[in-house]
PDB file of C-alpha atoms in Angstrom:
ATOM      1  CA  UNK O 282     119.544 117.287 130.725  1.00  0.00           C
ATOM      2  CA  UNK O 283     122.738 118.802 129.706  1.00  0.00           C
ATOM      3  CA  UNK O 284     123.744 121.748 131.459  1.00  0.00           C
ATOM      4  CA  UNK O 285     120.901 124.307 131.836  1.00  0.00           C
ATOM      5  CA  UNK O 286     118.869 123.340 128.725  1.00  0.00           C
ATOM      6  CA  UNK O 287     116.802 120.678 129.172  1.00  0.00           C
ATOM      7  CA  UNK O 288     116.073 118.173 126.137  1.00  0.00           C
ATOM      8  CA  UNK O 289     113.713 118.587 123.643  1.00  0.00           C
ATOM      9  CA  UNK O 290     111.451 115.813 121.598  1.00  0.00           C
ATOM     10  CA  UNK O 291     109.935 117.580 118.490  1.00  0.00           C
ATOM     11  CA  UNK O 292     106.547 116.716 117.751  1.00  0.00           C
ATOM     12  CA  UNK O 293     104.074 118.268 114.843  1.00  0.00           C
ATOM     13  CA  UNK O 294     101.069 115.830 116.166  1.00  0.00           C
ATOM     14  CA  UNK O 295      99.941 117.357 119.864  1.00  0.00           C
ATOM     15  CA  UNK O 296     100.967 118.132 123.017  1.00  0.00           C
ATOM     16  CA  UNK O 297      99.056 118.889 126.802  1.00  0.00           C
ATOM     17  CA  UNK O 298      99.771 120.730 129.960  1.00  0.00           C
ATOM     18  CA  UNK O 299      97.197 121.316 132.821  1.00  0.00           C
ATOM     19  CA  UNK O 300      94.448 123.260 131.264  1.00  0.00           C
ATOM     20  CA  UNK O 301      95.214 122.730 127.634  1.00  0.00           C
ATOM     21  CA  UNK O 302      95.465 119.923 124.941  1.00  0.00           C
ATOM     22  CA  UNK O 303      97.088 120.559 121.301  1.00  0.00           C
ATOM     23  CA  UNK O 304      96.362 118.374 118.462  1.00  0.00           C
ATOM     24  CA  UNK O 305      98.048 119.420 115.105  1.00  0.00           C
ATOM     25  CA  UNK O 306      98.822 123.350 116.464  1.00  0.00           C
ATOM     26  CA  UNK O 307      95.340 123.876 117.161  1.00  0.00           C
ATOM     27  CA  UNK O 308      93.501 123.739 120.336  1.00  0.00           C
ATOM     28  CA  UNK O 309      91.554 120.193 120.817  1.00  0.00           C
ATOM     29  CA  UNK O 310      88.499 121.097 123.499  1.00  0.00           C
ATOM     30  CA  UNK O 311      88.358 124.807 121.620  1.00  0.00           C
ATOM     31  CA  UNK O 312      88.763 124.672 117.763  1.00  0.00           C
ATOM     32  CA  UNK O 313      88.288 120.649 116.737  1.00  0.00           C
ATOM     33  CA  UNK O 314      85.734 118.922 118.877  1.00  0.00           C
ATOM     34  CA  UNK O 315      82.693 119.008 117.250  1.00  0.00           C
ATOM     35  CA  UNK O 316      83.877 120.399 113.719  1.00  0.00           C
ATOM     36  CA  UNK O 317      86.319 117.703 112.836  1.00  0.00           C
ATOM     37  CA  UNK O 318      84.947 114.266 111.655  1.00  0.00           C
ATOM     38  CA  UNK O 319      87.533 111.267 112.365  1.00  0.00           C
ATOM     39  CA  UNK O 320      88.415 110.560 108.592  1.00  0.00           C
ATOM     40  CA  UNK O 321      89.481 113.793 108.059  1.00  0.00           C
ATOM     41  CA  UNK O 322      91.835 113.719 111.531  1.00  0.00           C
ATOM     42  CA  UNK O 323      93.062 110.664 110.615  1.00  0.00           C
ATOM     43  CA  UNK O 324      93.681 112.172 107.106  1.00  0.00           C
ATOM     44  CA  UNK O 325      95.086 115.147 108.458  1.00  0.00           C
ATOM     45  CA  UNK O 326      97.173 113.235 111.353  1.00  0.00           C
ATOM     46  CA  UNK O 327      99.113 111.292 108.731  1.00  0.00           C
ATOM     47  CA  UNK O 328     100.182 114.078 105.899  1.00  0.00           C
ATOM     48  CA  UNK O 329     100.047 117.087 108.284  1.00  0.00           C
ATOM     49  CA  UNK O 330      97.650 118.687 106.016  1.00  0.00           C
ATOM     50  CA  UNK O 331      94.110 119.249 106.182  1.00  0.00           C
ATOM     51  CA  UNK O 332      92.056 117.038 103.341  1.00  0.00           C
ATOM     52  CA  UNK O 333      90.203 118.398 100.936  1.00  0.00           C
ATOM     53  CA  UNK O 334      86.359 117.344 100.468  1.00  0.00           C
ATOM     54  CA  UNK O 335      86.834 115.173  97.488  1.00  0.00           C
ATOM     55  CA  UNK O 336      90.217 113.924  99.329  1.00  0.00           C
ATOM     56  CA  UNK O 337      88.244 113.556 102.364  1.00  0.00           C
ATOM     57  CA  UNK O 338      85.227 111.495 100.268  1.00  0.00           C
ATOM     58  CA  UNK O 339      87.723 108.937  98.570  1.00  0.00           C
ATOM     59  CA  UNK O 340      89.367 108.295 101.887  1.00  0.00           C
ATOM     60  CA  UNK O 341      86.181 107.936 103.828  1.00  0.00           C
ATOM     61  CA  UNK O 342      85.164 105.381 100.987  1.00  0.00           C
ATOM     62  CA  UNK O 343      88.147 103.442 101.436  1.00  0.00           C
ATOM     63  CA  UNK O 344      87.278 103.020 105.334  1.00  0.00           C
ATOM     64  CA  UNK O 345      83.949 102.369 104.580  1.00  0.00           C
ATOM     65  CA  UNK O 346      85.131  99.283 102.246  1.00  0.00           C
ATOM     66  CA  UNK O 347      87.986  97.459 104.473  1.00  0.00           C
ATOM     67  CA  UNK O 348      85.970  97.609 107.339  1.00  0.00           C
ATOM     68  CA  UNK O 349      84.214  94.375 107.472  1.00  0.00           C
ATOM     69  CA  UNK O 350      84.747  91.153 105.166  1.00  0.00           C
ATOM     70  CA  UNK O 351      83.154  88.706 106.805  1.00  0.00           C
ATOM     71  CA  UNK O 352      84.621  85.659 109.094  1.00  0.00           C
ATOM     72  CA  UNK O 353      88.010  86.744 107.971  1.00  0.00           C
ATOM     73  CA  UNK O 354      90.656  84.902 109.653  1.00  0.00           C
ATOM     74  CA  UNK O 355      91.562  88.024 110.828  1.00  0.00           C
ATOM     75  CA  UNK O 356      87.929  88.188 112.416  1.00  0.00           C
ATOM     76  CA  UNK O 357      88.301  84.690 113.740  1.00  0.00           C
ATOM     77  CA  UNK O 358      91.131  85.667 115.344  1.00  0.00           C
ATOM     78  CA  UNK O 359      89.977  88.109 117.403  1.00  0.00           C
ATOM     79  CA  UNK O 360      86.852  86.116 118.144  1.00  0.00           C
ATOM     80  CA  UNK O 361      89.153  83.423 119.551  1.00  0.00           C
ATOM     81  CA  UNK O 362      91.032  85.620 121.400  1.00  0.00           C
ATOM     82  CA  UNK O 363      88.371  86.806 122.952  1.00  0.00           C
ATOM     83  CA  UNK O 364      87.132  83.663 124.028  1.00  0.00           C
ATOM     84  CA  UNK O 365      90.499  82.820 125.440  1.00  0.00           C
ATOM     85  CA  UNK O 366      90.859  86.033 127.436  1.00  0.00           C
ATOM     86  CA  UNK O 367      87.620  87.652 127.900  1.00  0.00           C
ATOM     87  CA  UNK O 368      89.624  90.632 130.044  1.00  0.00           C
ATOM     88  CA  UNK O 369      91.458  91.521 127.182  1.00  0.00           C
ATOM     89  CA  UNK O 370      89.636  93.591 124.509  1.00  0.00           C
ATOM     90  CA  UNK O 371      92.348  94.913 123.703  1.00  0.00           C
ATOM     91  CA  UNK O 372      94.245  91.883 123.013  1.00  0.00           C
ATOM     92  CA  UNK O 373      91.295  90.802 121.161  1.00  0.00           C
ATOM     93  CA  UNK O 374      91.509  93.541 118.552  1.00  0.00           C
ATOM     94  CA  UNK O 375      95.508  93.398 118.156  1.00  0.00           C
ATOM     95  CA  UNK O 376      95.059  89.502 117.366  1.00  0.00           C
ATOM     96  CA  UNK O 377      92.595  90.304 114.535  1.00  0.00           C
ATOM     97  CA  UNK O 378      95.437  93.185 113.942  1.00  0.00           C
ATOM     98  CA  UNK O 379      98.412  91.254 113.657  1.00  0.00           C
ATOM     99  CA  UNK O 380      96.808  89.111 110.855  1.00  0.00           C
ATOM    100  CA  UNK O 381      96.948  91.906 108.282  1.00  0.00           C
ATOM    101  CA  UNK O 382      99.396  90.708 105.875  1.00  0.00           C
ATOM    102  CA  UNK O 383     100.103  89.943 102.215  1.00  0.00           C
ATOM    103  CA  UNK O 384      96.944  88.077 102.290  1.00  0.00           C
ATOM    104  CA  UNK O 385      94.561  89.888 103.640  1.00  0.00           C
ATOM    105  CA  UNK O 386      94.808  93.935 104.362  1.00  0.00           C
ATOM    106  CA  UNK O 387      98.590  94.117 103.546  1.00  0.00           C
ATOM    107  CA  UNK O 388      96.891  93.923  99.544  1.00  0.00           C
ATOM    108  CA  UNK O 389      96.477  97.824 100.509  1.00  0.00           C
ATOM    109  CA  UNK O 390      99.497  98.825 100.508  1.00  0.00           C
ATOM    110  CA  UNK O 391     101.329  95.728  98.669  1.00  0.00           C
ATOM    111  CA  UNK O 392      99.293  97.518  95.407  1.00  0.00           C
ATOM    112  CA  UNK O 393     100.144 100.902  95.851  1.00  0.00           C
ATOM    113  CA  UNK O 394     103.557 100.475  95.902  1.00  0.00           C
ATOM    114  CA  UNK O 395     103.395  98.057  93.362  1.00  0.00           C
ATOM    115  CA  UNK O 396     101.701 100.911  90.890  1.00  0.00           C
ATOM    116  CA  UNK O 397     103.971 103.743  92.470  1.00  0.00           C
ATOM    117  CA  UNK O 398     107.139 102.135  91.195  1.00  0.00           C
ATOM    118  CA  UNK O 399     105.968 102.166  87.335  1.00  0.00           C
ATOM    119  CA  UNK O 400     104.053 105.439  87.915  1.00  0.00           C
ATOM    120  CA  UNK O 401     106.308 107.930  89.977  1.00  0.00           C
ATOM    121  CA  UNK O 402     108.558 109.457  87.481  1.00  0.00           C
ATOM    122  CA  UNK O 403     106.110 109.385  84.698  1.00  0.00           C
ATOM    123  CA  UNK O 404     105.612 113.106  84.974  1.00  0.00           C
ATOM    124  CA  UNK O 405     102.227 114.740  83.484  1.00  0.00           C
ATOM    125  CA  UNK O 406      99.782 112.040  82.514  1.00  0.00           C
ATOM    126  CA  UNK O 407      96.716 114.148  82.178  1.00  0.00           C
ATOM    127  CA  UNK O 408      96.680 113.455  78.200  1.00  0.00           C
ATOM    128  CA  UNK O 409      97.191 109.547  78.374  1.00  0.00           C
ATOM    129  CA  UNK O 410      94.210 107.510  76.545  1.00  0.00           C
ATOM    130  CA  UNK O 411      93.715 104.421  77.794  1.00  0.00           C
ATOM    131  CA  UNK O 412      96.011 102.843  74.741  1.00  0.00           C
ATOM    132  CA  UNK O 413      98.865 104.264  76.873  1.00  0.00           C
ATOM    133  CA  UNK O 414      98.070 103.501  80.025  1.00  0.00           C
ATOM    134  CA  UNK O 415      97.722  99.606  78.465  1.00  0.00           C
ATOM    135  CA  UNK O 416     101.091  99.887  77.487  1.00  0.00           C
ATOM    136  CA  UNK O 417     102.614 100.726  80.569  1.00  0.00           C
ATOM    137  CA  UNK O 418     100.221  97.758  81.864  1.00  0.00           C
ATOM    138  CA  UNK O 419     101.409  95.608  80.000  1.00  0.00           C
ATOM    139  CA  UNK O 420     105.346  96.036  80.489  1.00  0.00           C
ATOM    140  CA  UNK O 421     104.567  96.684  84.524  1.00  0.00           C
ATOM    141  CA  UNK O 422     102.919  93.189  84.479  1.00  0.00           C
ATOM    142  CA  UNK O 423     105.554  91.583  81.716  1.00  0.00           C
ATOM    143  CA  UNK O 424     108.669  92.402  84.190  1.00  0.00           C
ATOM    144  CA  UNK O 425     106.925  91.291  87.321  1.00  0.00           C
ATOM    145  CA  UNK O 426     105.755  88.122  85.788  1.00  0.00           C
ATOM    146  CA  UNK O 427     109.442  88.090  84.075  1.00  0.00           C
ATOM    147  CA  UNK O 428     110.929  88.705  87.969  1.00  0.00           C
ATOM    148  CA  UNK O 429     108.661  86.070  88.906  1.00  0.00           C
ATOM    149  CA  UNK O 430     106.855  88.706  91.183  1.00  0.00           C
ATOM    150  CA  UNK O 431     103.257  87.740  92.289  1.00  0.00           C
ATOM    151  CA  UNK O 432     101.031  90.952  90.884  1.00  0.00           C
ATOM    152  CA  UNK O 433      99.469  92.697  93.850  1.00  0.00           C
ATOM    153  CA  UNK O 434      95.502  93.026  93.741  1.00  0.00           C
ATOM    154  CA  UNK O 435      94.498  90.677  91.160  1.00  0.00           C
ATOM    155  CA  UNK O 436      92.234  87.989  91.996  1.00  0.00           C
ATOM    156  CA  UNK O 437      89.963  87.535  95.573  1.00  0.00           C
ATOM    157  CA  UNK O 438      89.110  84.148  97.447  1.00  0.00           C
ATOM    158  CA  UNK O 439      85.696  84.830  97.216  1.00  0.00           C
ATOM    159  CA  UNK O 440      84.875  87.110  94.836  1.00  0.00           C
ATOM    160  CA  UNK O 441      85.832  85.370  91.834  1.00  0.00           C
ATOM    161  CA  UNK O 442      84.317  86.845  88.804  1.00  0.00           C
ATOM    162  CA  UNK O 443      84.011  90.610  90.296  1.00  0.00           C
ATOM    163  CA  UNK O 444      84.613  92.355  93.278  1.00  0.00           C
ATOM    164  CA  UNK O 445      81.358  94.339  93.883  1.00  0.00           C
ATOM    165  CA  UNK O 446      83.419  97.155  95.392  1.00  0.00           C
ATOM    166  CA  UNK O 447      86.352  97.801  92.520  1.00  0.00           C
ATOM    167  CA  UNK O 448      83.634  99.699  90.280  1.00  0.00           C
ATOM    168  CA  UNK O 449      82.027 101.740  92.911  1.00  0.00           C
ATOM    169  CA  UNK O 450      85.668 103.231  94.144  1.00  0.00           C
ATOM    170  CA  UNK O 451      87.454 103.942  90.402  1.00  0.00           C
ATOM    171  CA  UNK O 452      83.382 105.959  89.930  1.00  0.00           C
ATOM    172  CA  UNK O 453      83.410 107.864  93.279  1.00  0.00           C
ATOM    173  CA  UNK O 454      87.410 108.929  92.642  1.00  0.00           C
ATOM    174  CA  UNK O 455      86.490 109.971  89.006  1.00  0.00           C
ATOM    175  CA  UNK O 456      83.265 112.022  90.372  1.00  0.00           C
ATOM    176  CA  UNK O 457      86.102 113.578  93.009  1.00  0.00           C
ATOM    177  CA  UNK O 458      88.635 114.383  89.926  1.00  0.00           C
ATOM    178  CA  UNK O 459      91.012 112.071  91.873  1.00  0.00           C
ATOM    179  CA  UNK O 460      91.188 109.085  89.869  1.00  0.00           C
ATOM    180  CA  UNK O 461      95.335 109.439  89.076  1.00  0.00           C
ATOM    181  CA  UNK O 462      97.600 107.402  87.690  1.00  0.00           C
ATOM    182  CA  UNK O 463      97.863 104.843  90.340  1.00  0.00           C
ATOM    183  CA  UNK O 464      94.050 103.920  90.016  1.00  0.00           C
ATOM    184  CA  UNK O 465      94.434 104.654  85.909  1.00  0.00           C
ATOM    185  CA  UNK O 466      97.290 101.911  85.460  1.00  0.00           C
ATOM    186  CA  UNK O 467      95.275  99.746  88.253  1.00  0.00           C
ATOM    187  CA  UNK O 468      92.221  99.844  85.806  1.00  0.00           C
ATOM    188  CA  UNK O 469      94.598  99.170  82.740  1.00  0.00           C
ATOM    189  CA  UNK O 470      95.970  96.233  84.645  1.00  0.00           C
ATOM    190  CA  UNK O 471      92.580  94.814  84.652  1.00  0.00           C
ATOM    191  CA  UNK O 472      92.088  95.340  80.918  1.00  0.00           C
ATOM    192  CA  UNK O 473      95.715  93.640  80.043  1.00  0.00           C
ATOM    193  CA  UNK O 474      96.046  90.746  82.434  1.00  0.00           C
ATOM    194  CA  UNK O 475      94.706  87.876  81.030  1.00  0.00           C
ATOM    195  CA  UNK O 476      96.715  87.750  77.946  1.00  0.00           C
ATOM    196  CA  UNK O 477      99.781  87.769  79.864  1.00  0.00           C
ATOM    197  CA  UNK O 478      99.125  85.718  83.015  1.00  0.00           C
ATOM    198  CA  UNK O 479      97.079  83.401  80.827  1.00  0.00           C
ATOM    199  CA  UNK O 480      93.169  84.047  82.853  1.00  0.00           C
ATOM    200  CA  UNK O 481      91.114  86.737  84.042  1.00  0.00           C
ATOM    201  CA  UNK O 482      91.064  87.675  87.614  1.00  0.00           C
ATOM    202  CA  UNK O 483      89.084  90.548  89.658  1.00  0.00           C
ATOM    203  CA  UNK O 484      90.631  93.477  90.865  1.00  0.00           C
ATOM    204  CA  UNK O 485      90.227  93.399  94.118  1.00  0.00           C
ATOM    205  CA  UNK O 486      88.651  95.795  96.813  1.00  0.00           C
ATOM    206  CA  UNK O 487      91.967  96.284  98.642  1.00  0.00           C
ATOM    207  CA  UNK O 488      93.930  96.558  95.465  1.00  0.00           C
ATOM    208  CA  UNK O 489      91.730  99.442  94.525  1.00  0.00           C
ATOM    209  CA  UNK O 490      92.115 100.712  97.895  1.00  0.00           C
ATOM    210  CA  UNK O 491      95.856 100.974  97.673  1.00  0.00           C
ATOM    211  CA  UNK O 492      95.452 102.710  94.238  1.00  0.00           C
ATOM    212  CA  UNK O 493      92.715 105.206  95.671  1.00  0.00           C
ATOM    213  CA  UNK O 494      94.913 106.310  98.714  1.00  0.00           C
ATOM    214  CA  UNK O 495      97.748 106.991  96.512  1.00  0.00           C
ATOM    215  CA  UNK O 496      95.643 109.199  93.991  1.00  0.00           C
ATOM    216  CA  UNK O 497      94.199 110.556  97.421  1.00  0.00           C
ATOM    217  CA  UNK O 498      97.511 112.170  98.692  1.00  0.00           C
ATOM    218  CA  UNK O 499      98.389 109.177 101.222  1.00  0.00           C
ATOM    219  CA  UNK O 500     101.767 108.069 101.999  1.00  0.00           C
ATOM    220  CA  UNK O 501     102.563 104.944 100.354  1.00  0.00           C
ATOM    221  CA  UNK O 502     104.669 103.713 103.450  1.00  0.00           C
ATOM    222  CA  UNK O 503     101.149 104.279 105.739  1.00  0.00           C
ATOM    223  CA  UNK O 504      98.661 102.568 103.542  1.00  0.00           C
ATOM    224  CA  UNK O 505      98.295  99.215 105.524  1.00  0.00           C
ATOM    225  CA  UNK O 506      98.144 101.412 108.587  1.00  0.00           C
ATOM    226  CA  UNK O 507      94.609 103.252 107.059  1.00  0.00           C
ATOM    227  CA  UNK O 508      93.707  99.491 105.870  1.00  0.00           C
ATOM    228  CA  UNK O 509      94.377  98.332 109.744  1.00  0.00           C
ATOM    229  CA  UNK O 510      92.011 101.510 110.923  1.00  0.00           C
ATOM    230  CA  UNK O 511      89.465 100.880 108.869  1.00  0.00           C
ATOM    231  CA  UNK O 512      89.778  96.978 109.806  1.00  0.00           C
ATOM    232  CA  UNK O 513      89.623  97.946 113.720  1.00  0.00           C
ATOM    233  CA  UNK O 514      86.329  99.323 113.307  1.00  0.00           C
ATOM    234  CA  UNK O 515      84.793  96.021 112.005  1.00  0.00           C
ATOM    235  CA  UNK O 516      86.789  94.206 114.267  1.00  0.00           C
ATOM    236  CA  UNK O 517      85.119  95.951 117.198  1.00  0.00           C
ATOM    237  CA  UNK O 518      82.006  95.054 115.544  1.00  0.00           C
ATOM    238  CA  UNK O 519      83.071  91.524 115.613  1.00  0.00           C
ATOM    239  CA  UNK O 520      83.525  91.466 119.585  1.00  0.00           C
ATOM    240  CA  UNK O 521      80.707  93.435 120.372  1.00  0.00           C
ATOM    241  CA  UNK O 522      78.557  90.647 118.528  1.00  0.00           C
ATOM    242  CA  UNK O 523      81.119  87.954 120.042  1.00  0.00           C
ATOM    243  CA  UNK O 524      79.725  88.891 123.395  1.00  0.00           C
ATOM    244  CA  UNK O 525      76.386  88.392 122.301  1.00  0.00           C
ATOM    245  CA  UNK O 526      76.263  85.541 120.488  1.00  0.00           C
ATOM    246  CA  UNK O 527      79.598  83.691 120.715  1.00  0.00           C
ATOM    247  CA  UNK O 528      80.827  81.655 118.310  1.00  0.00           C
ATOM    248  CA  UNK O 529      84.162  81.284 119.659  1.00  0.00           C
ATOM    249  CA  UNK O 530      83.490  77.784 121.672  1.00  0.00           C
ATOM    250  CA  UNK O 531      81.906  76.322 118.575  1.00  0.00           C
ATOM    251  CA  UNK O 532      84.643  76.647 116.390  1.00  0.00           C
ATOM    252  CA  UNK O 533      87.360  75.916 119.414  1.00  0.00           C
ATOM    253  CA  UNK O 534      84.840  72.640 120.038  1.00  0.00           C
ATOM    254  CA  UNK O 535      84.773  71.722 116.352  1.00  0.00           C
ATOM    255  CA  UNK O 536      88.408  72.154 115.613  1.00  0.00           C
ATOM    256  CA  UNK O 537      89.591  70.587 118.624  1.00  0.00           C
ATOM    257  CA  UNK O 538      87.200  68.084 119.070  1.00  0.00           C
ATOM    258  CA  UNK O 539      87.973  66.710 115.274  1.00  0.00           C
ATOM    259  CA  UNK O 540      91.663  67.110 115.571  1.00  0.00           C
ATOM    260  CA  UNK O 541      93.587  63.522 114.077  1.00  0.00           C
ATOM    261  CA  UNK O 542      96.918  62.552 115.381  1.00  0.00           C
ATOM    262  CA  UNK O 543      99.506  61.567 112.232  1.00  0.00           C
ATOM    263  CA  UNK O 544     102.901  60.621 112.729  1.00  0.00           C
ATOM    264  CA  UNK O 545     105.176  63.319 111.023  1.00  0.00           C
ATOM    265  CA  UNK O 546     108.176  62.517 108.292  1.00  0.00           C
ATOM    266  CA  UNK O 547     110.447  62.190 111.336  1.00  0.00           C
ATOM    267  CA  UNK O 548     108.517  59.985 113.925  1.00  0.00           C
ATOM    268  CA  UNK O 549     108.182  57.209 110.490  1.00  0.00           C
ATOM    269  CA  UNK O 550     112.258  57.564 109.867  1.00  0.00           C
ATOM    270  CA  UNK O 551     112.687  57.080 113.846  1.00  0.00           C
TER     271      UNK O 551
END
């Protein structure tokens, strides 16, 4: 406090006092419960705007698809952390969280900026044929392979041949007019690829992702953090089934219980 006026902290997201909350200007208990689904606050919590339904469809299809991928090692994680500290769900899930990185979830937003940096000052694109977008494929891929950049959502661990989501998202964005030129040079890198990396890979789900939230209206600098909600929700998932049927002992047991001793490089100079 300075004086007679007392600081300030600017906030467009919400703000509560004894009888009311505010969430976004609007009253929380009065105007939103009940008429707002959670994609479209989360939607509307990141851009300050309100989606609009084909905005709101994409993104809810992007959720949908980085929920769950199995025992990630993301989903182990939390598993095991569970297991460790049973009073901790919350540690639990921010273990799973803290895994989301280049490798797995960070794809997200690794491939939207990718695509933003050859896209953004392109201007209108609406008239582009798919010749053109090839192009601009093909010297976005040339110049990262040339940089000796790794290319952002090409190629999956397990999906090898096709990832069964990449087709579904590029249809639903095109049904939703939203399929811009992040997803359009996304699906041109897919065409181009193997001539100048030498095989063919999948684009992946989280690749597509990236490129789907950027066509969507989503800040590039957020995207992991939708990839990371989405990801919570299966995580939960995870735990509630953890406490069911554990498998965290079993693969603490097994890993522990097989663990070799070997001297390391400086023990053998020593």
């Amino acid at each position: 406090m300075a004086g007679d006026t007392m600081t300030q902290f600017p906030t467009g997201i919400g703000t509560s006092d004894a009888d009311h909350i505010s969430l976004l200007g609007h009253d929380l208990a009065g105007e939103l419960l009940g008429s707002l689904t959670f994609g479209e606050l989360a939607y509307w919590l990141a851009t300050k705007r309100r989606p609009t339904p084909s905005q709101l469809r994409v993104f809810d299809a992007v959720l949908v698809s980085l929920a769950d991928h199995g025992f990630t090692p993301t989903a182990i994680a939390a598993r095991l952390t569970l297991y460790s500290a049973p009073d901790s769900l919350q540690g639990a899930i921010a273990a799973g969280l803290l895994g989301g990185g280049s490798r797995f979830l960070g794809v997200t937003e690794d491939t939207g900026t990718f695509l933003h940096a050859s896209v953004a000052d392109l201007g209108d694109t609406a008239g582009w044929d798919d010749a053109a977008w090839d192009e601009l494929a093909t010297s976005t891929l040339t110049a990262a392979r040339g940089a000796g950049k790794r290319i952002p959502g090409l190629g999956h661990p397990v999906h090898k041949v096709t990832d069964p989501r990449t087709a579904v998202m590029f249809a639903i964005a095109d049904e939703e007019g939203l399929k811009g030129p992040h997803l359009r040079l996304f699906e041109a890198i897919g065409r181009v690829h193997p001539e100048i990396i030498g095989r063919t890979l999948p684009l992946n789900g989280a690749g597509v992702a990236g490129a789907a939230l950027a066509d969507a209206g989503l800040p590039l600098a957020l995207l992991r953090g939708f990839a990371l909600l989405a990801r919570t929700a299966g995580l939960i998932g995870h735990l509630a089934e953890e406490l069911e049927d554990p498998i965290g002992p079993d693969v603490y047991a097994t890993v522990d219980r097989n663990a070799v001793y070997t001297s390391n490089a400086l023990e053998q100079k020593e």
